[in-house]
Amino acid sequence: NAGVTQTPKFRVLKTGQSMTLLCAQDMNHEYMYWYRQDPGMGLRLIHYSVGEGTTAKGEVPDGYNVSRLKKQNFLLGLESAAPSQTSVYFCASRPPAGSYNEQFFGPGTRLTVL
Amino acid sequence: SQQGEEDPQALSIQEGENATMNCSYKTSINNLQWYRQNSGRGLVHLILIRSNEREKHSGRLRVTLDTSKKSSSLLITASRAADTASYFCATGGGAQKLVFGQGTRLTINP
């Protein structure tokens, strides 16, 4: 099993450009999450999904959109990138509630917006 | 806002010594988890303690939870160079979400 994978690993954007980050998991997990991590900070939740076709806002959702068309994939979109969105983005997944609720993390995507 | 506040923000010790990190939180929780993050990598789950547990062990890790004080501690015994990483506490409440602290940067000196 590959676990949680993220594409791309690195990206540089100019202000106003758009892009999509892809997260894929092969563990048949129901729940998926997108976080951002800024220097010296913990993780802040952007959006999450409790199942295919569902999404919900986290702590810092502004400027981001997400989609969960397939259970194994969770996409994070930036429609018009801003320098404030320079960060490292992590995706995570976990089994449904009622089971051991550890989250499994991807390796991260380092995004720089100029 | 972040639920967990970790103390200290940075810790540097000699190999073989014990390392203790503390986490305080604000609201009621179902469980508290500790994660490790090596430089440039994603987070890796270390241990989970439920709100009705007071202490839990896993190898060289010992976690305590005091719900009356809304605090937890992570003890790493007999530290090794490979333990150098950032450690985060995360609290689990409703809606299947975790709220992470700002982390403790641990450096183990040879």
mmCIF file of C-alpha atoms in Angstrom:
data_model
loop_
_atom_site.group_PDB
_atom_site.id
_atom_site.type_symbol
_atom_site.label_atom_id
_atom_site.label_comp_id
_atom_site.label_asym_id
_atom_site.label_seq_id
_atom_site.Cartn_x
_atom_site.Cartn_y
_atom_site.Cartn_z
ATOM 1 C CA ASN A 1 0.000 0.000 0.000
ATOM 2 C CA ALA A 2 1.222 3.475 -0.867
ATOM 3 C CA GLY A 3 -0.796 5.040 1.963
ATOM 4 C CA VAL A 4 -1.503 8.732 1.374
ATOM 5 C CA THR A 5 0.168 10.359 -1.614
ATOM 6 C CA GLN A 6 0.178 14.001 -2.679
ATOM 7 C CA THR A 7 0.814 15.579 -6.058
ATOM 8 C CA PRO A 8 2.793 17.738 -6.729
ATOM 9 C CA LYS A 9 5.571 17.848 -4.113
ATOM 10 C CA PHE A 10 6.604 21.409 -4.927
ATOM 11 C CA ARG A 11 5.011 24.253 -6.851
ATOM 12 C CA VAL A 12 5.689 27.944 -7.448
ATOM 13 C CA LEU A 13 2.793 30.123 -8.545
ATOM 14 C CA LYS A 14 2.385 33.769 -9.405
ATOM 15 C CA THR A 15 -0.282 35.801 -7.660
ATOM 16 C CA GLY A 16 -3.641 35.215 -9.333
ATOM 17 C CA GLN A 17 -2.801 31.854 -10.855
ATOM 18 C CA SER A 18 -4.846 28.791 -10.059
ATOM 19 C CA MET A 19 -3.877 25.239 -9.260
ATOM 20 C CA THR A 20 -5.193 21.968 -7.867
ATOM 21 C CA LEU A 21 -3.474 19.779 -5.314
ATOM 22 C CA LEU A 22 -4.302 16.090 -5.477
ATOM 23 C CA CYS A 23 -4.469 13.738 -2.526
ATOM 24 C CA ALA A 24 -4.957 10.015 -3.008
ATOM 25 C CA GLN A 25 -5.281 7.226 -0.452
ATOM 26 C CA ASP A 26 -5.449 3.475 -1.007
ATOM 27 C CA MET A 27 -6.631 2.471 2.468
ATOM 28 C CA ASN A 28 -10.359 2.763 1.730
ATOM 29 C CA HIS A 29 -10.665 5.483 4.356
ATOM 30 C CA GLU A 30 -13.910 7.420 4.651
ATOM 31 C CA TYR A 31 -12.531 10.651 6.073
ATOM 32 C CA MET A 32 -10.031 12.915 4.378
ATOM 33 C CA TYR A 33 -8.553 16.262 5.407
ATOM 34 C CA TRP A 34 -6.535 19.157 4.036
ATOM 35 C CA TYR A 35 -4.270 21.128 6.378
ATOM 36 C CA ARG A 36 -1.801 23.934 5.956
ATOM 37 C CA GLN A 37 1.330 24.353 8.049
ATOM 38 C CA ASP A 38 3.115 27.674 8.308
ATOM 39 C CA PRO A 39 6.642 28.096 9.742
ATOM 40 C CA GLY A 40 6.805 27.338 13.439
ATOM 41 C CA MET A 41 3.123 26.484 13.542
ATOM 42 C CA GLY A 42 1.012 23.435 13.984
ATOM 43 C CA LEU A 43 -1.459 22.309 11.374
ATOM 44 C CA ARG A 44 -4.630 24.237 10.632
ATOM 45 C CA LEU A 45 -7.583 22.493 9.023
ATOM 46 C CA ILE A 46 -8.716 23.950 5.693
ATOM 47 C CA HIS A 47 -11.483 21.586 4.572
ATOM 48 C CA TYR A 48 -12.433 18.010 5.255
ATOM 49 C CA SER A 49 -14.685 15.265 3.936
ATOM 50 C CA VAL A 50 -16.544 12.525 5.772
ATOM 51 C CA GLY A 51 -17.306 10.550 2.648
ATOM 52 C CA GLU A 52 -17.501 10.524 -1.120
ATOM 53 C CA GLY A 53 -19.449 13.518 -2.408
ATOM 54 C CA THR A 54 -19.309 15.420 0.903
ATOM 55 C CA THR A 55 -17.111 18.309 2.019
ATOM 56 C CA ALA A 56 -17.090 20.688 4.971
ATOM 57 C CA LYS A 57 -15.195 23.814 6.018
ATOM 58 C CA GLY A 58 -12.445 23.725 8.559
ATOM 59 C CA GLU A 59 -10.731 26.497 10.466
ATOM 60 C CA VAL A 60 -9.217 28.402 7.513
ATOM 61 C CA PRO A 61 -11.314 27.678 4.389
ATOM 62 C CA ASP A 62 -11.220 31.085 2.686
ATOM 63 C CA GLY A 63 -9.542 31.099 -0.722
ATOM 64 C CA TYR A 64 -9.752 27.307 -1.124
ATOM 65 C CA ASN A 65 -12.245 24.891 -2.638
ATOM 66 C CA VAL A 66 -12.337 21.117 -2.436
ATOM 67 C CA SER A 67 -13.984 18.182 -4.137
ATOM 68 C CA ARG A 68 -14.377 14.513 -3.250
ATOM 69 C CA LEU A 69 -15.797 12.904 -6.378
ATOM 70 C CA LYS A 70 -14.146 9.566 -5.659
ATOM 71 C CA LYS A 71 -13.625 8.014 -2.250
ATOM 72 C CA GLN A 72 -9.897 7.654 -2.742
ATOM 73 C CA ASN A 73 -9.235 11.214 -3.935
ATOM 74 C CA PHE A 74 -9.551 14.613 -2.279
ATOM 75 C CA LEU A 75 -8.699 17.678 -4.358
ATOM 76 C CA LEU A 76 -7.759 21.102 -3.009
ATOM 77 C CA GLY A 77 -8.127 24.035 -5.382
ATOM 78 C CA LEU A 78 -6.773 27.552 -5.260
ATOM 79 C CA GLU A 79 -8.730 29.676 -7.744
ATOM 80 C CA SER A 80 -6.650 32.842 -7.449
ATOM 81 C CA ALA A 81 -3.475 32.288 -5.454
ATOM 82 C CA ALA A 82 -2.248 34.935 -3.010
ATOM 83 C CA PRO A 83 1.140 35.253 -1.264
ATOM 84 C CA SER A 84 -0.642 34.512 2.035
ATOM 85 C CA GLN A 85 -1.270 31.011 0.712
ATOM 86 C CA THR A 86 2.435 30.237 0.650
ATOM 87 C CA SER A 87 2.608 27.238 2.941
ATOM 88 C CA VAL A 88 3.115 23.504 3.180
ATOM 89 C CA TYR A 89 -0.095 21.603 2.543
ATOM 90 C CA PHE A 90 -0.758 18.214 4.084
ATOM 91 C CA CYS A 91 -3.479 15.758 3.296
ATOM 92 C CA ALA A 92 -4.611 13.124 5.776
ATOM 93 C CA SER A 93 -7.139 10.313 5.933
ATOM 94 C CA ARG A 94 -8.643 8.057 8.575
ATOM 95 C CA PRO A 95 -11.163 5.251 8.963
ATOM 96 C CA PRO A 96 -14.745 6.026 9.985
ATOM 97 C CA ALA A 97 -15.762 7.065 13.477
ATOM 98 C CA GLY A 98 -16.008 4.243 15.960
ATOM 99 C CA SER A 99 -12.661 2.830 14.953
ATOM 100 C CA TYR A 100 -9.182 3.834 16.043
ATOM 101 C CA ASN A 101 -9.119 7.422 14.886
ATOM 102 C CA GLU A 102 -5.478 7.990 14.057
ATOM 103 C CA GLN A 103 -4.955 10.159 10.993
ATOM 104 C CA PHE A 104 -2.529 9.079 8.282
ATOM 105 C CA PHE A 105 -0.627 11.886 6.604
ATOM 106 C CA GLY A 106 0.819 12.420 3.161
ATOM 107 C CA PRO A 107 4.334 13.819 2.633
ATOM 108 C CA GLY A 108 3.156 17.355 1.922
ATOM 109 C CA THR A 109 3.155 19.858 -0.944
ATOM 110 C CA ARG A 110 5.345 22.935 -0.592
ATOM 111 C CA LEU A 111 3.644 25.851 -2.336
ATOM 112 C CA THR A 112 5.178 29.259 -2.902
ATOM 113 C CA VAL A 113 3.089 32.129 -4.263
ATOM 114 C CA LEU A 114 5.103 35.050 -5.606
ATOM 115 C CA SER B 1 -7.560 29.124 16.781
ATOM 116 C CA GLN B 2 -5.448 26.255 18.026
ATOM 117 C CA GLN B 3 -6.615 24.222 20.977
ATOM 118 C CA GLY B 4 -3.309 22.846 22.157
ATOM 119 C CA GLU B 5 -0.513 24.885 23.606
ATOM 120 C CA GLU B 6 2.776 23.076 23.897
ATOM 121 C CA ASP B 7 5.609 23.688 26.241
ATOM 122 C CA PRO B 8 8.472 24.065 25.731
ATOM 123 C CA GLN B 9 8.560 25.344 22.148
ATOM 124 C CA ALA B 10 12.070 23.937 21.795
ATOM 125 C CA LEU B 11 14.038 21.390 23.800
ATOM 126 C CA SER B 12 17.654 20.308 23.387
ATOM 127 C CA ILE B 13 19.055 17.380 25.386
ATOM 128 C CA GLN B 14 21.895 14.889 25.279
ATOM 129 C CA GLU B 15 21.432 11.446 23.817
ATOM 130 C CA GLY B 16 20.342 9.007 26.493
ATOM 131 C CA GLU B 17 18.497 11.602 28.561
ATOM 132 C CA ASN B 18 14.727 11.694 28.939
ATOM 133 C CA ALA B 19 12.635 14.316 27.147
ATOM 134 C CA THR B 20 9.356 15.637 28.503
ATOM 135 C CA MET B 21 6.907 17.755 26.530
ATOM 136 C CA ASN B 22 3.669 19.220 27.799
ATOM 137 C CA CYS B 23 0.395 20.082 26.132
ATOM 138 C CA SER B 24 -2.496 22.100 27.501
ATOM 139 C CA TYR B 25 -5.900 22.430 25.886
ATOM 140 C CA LYS B 26 -9.046 24.438 26.439
ATOM 141 C CA THR B 27 -12.214 22.444 25.800
ATOM 142 C CA SER B 28 -13.552 18.977 26.553
ATOM 143 C CA ILE B 29 -12.005 16.177 24.532
ATOM 144 C CA ASN B 30 -12.706 12.577 23.562
ATOM 145 C CA ASN B 31 -9.062 11.757 23.129
ATOM 146 C CA LEU B 32 -5.629 13.318 22.805
ATOM 147 C CA GLN B 33 -3.020 12.192 20.309
ATOM 148 C CA TRP B 34 0.677 12.813 19.861
ATOM 149 C CA TYR B 35 2.339 13.002 16.463
ATOM 150 C CA ARG B 36 5.952 13.296 15.338
ATOM 151 C CA GLN B 37 7.145 15.255 12.320
ATOM 152 C CA ASN B 38 10.626 14.809 10.965
ATOM 153 C CA SER B 39 12.022 17.759 9.050
ATOM 154 C CA GLY B 40 10.360 18.115 5.649
ATOM 155 C CA ARG B 41 8.021 15.189 6.208
ATOM 156 C CA GLY B 42 4.394 14.527 7.069
ATOM 157 C CA LEU B 43 3.165 13.750 10.562
ATOM 158 C CA VAL B 44 3.335 10.259 11.986
ATOM 159 C CA HIS B 45 0.997 9.102 14.728
ATOM 160 C CA LEU B 46 2.724 8.052 17.964
ATOM 161 C CA ILE B 47 0.090 7.364 20.586
ATOM 162 C CA LEU B 48 -3.529 8.069 21.501
ATOM 163 C CA ILE B 49 -4.928 8.403 24.997
ATOM 164 C CA ARG B 50 -8.662 8.456 25.611
ATOM 165 C CA SER B 51 -10.334 10.885 27.973
ATOM 166 C CA ASN B 52 -11.040 8.116 30.513
ATOM 167 C CA GLU B 53 -7.389 7.017 30.614
ATOM 168 C CA ARG B 54 -4.707 8.586 32.798
ATOM 169 C CA GLU B 55 -1.532 7.002 31.489
ATOM 170 C CA LYS B 56 -0.439 5.002 28.485
ATOM 171 C CA HIS B 57 2.831 3.435 27.392
ATOM 172 C CA SER B 58 4.212 2.484 24.004
ATOM 173 C CA GLY B 59 7.847 1.372 23.880
ATOM 174 C CA ARG B 60 9.942 4.317 25.095
ATOM 175 C CA LEU B 61 6.917 6.631 25.106
ATOM 176 C CA ARG B 62 4.809 7.431 28.120
ATOM 177 C CA VAL B 63 1.789 9.703 27.885
ATOM 178 C CA THR B 64 -0.234 11.063 30.763
ATOM 179 C CA LEU B 65 -3.544 12.881 30.668
ATOM 180 C CA ASP B 66 -5.066 15.036 33.397
ATOM 181 C CA THR B 67 -8.533 16.089 32.261
ATOM 182 C CA SER B 68 -9.097 18.162 35.408
ATOM 183 C CA LYS B 69 -6.116 20.334 34.454
ATOM 184 C CA LYS B 70 -6.721 19.946 30.720
ATOM 185 C CA SER B 71 -3.138 18.895 30.185
ATOM 186 C CA SER B 72 -1.051 16.031 28.849
ATOM 187 C CA SER B 73 2.609 15.161 28.835
ATOM 188 C CA LEU B 74 4.751 13.049 26.539
ATOM 189 C CA LEU B 75 7.868 11.451 27.974
ATOM 190 C CA ILE B 76 10.484 9.915 25.712
ATOM 191 C CA THR B 77 12.938 7.834 27.693
ATOM 192 C CA ALA B 78 16.547 7.041 26.762
ATOM 193 C CA SER B 79 16.485 9.462 23.832
ATOM 194 C CA ARG B 80 18.267 8.707 20.570
ATOM 195 C CA ALA B 81 19.496 10.920 17.754
ATOM 196 C CA ALA B 82 16.637 9.575 15.617
ATOM 197 C CA ASP B 83 14.139 11.127 18.060
ATOM 198 C CA THR B 84 15.128 14.584 16.778
ATOM 199 C CA ALA B 85 11.864 15.933 15.355
ATOM 200 C CA SER B 86 8.912 18.172 16.123
ATOM 201 C CA TYR B 87 6.216 16.725 18.342
ATOM 202 C CA PHE B 88 2.588 17.826 18.207
ATOM 203 C CA CYS B 89 -0.349 17.141 20.434
ATOM 204 C CA ALA B 90 -3.774 17.000 18.843
ATOM 205 C CA THR B 91 -7.109 16.930 20.552
ATOM 206 C CA GLY B 92 -10.105 15.083 19.197
ATOM 207 C CA GLY B 93 -13.604 16.230 19.873
ATOM 208 C CA GLY B 94 -16.638 16.176 17.686
ATOM 209 C CA ALA B 95 -17.024 16.016 13.916
ATOM 210 C CA GLN B 96 -14.054 13.670 13.514
ATOM 211 C CA LYS B 97 -11.637 16.604 13.515
ATOM 212 C CA LEU B 98 -8.322 17.069 15.271
ATOM 213 C CA VAL B 99 -6.973 20.374 16.517
ATOM 214 C CA PHE B 100 -3.192 20.571 16.644
ATOM 215 C CA GLY B 101 -0.880 22.433 18.955
ATOM 216 C CA GLN B 102 2.067 24.477 17.733
ATOM 217 C CA GLY B 103 4.558 21.755 18.532
ATOM 218 C CA THR B 104 7.784 21.208 20.445
ATOM 219 C CA ARG B 105 11.048 21.039 18.483
ATOM 220 C CA LEU B 106 13.189 18.361 20.074
ATOM 221 C CA THR B 107 16.910 18.139 19.339
ATOM 222 C CA ILE B 108 18.949 15.194 20.594
ATOM 223 C CA ASN B 109 22.650 15.975 20.753
ATOM 224 C CA PRO B 110 25.128 13.104 20.345
#
